[in-house]
Steps between C-alpha positions, in 0.01 A plus 500: 500500500698407812444161661577370848597133465488308828725194489609184675869409519455152352489429125151526356458445127183702456606788726841521335354489150249777574776715648697442180200601289421809706860620461473448124169689478547776759877518538687360799517844662120492537473159668585511872557154643474468879674346676780541251538163326861412423399293196383821331807717562875529487752217503251239624246566225410231251549651152430165337135523595422860596528850366686676779334782689674788675835430658380629833180450690327739734491459874175471690507860624543633145210291374279615786574860401409422139175342613409794723574737212274298267785425260414132445203397287461130564602249771559146378530215749710269284382182677296384800816387682586611854785727397271698273230525765759624752620764252141612446437539874829686553400770251123502556553571869681823413332635190195468281569273205378562145254250342608147594537199270575142607696256282480128576751279320465200731452154346154439643161617372392637839361852487636682805198721551562553872837656415338701224262646756768547767726715281211678330611403150284623216633247247624141537716325240523122526744281307318166540158646423236250392311560180225758512189371678280593205685243289426224752124539534258746653421291809867480596537875447202575725651274765830686480331838539304368797820368661716808449237770480479762229760733652780344292319479169705671231804537726677162462707436187736231370873577491706211362875487453672660201851531352766762559695679230801283590307181426397637161857480375404142418689174516831454317468409132577129513409188306166377632591138559270433800136411436369636830645628827377579848683596818315579821478435871308193612220721629209314337448133420383587150857608429623156603241337276594716201872425539427127528284503185767677298787288627306180431429596136788331311467715188495837682823673593427664835743688721447641847300374794401607849731607780451524875590765753667420834167548678309259272394164641495161331120505463544781245650248260216252540240475226261253667324514835669169587846653451398807697388289794817290480709818524290625794544170684875548473470846655501671160879544481665764280450443129789406278505597135748442221437844343624829643348843454622629165673837465342763277752475218480121492121521500498750214734273307265207559206700366709601199558134417135398550247455222228535764498564876251408767338701778319307773345645815701517820361648820257686274424485130689816409873440471780723376598237241155533336619841381873431471447220247320738266763770561759251370295456179444136587150354441318463833314186605296540817194370672200727448490783758243484777569861602406826333781628275397813307606474135627149553661292226250319277513127438628424153592864438763587759537176697365149544289412804489128577234320699503532880588130538792542254364215286580687177831652613723269296270541198555877496875466553526267199270712285697821555836322483416379151366832367775762493289755309224482761750536782647810341159655436381431856820629660491827307128555566544433872803727527312789335207441735738496797644839401151644458353384832734318736820692571555641848444849358167395345396334824581814700315720249195269526513533880526880490216530248264294717597698810424824316158365404401365842661728758 
């Protein structure tokens, strides 16, 4: 199979991971990214996170010729972003495209059905995909079908993050002298609350925290509505944080020293660290998912899911900290489950299998 992979120039975790998986499953010579994305090729590629594709990259005219000759079997729009839409129009105006698939790795739960219709996609994969309507009650499901119509039934599927082969090399083998760790951007107030709870527990050794980006405002670091309004009244100046973004090697070292590690939602529930923690063979503590994750980790088997209000977070940290045998069992079970279902190659294979069934 040969796949046309329409890209955007900016980093995109889901799009980049699926490209990585497609190269692993199909071979890089059979995945044609357009426009050519520097992160996938040559000296600017990122070998720490991606399996590299072909060194080159075909020009638009060459791809148009391939399309006219019927040499490509599938067209994947790797995101709903403008760059991808522009790439789609540039080729669709000159040649007939093979069956079209839309990937949506954005943080929100919005289903971009107008775009689905506009590009004529036969399948839609959504990262932040809410749990199946049938699990939430028949009345809600009937309302959804009435709202969206039946034209999309059986064509929308969840597609969460995964882990690359590089991430599976695991964290360095170090003494686990930290009870729990977490490092993440201040992109959700629940992260602030979790960090405060762990720092305030005198008997828990916690390392990490939240960091801010240059574009973040002070209100991002506010937990209460009063603090938010106070920041707004001051013009919401740039946020200041004591923690900087951590490099990959330092982060892997932190996971290697951690008896447990936390994943808390950011812009969406699904975060890369949800999978990276397990890849490091560190027991995962997370809030329970509110999105559909096929073959997700099970509570008490592969991970621990705390309450949405985090009221039992410190309980689970202490319980796992004090039970080394349980930590080891959980870490090994989760890692095996990760290999079976949640590598980038497995995610790409899952995508291709569903496309073959639907298109």
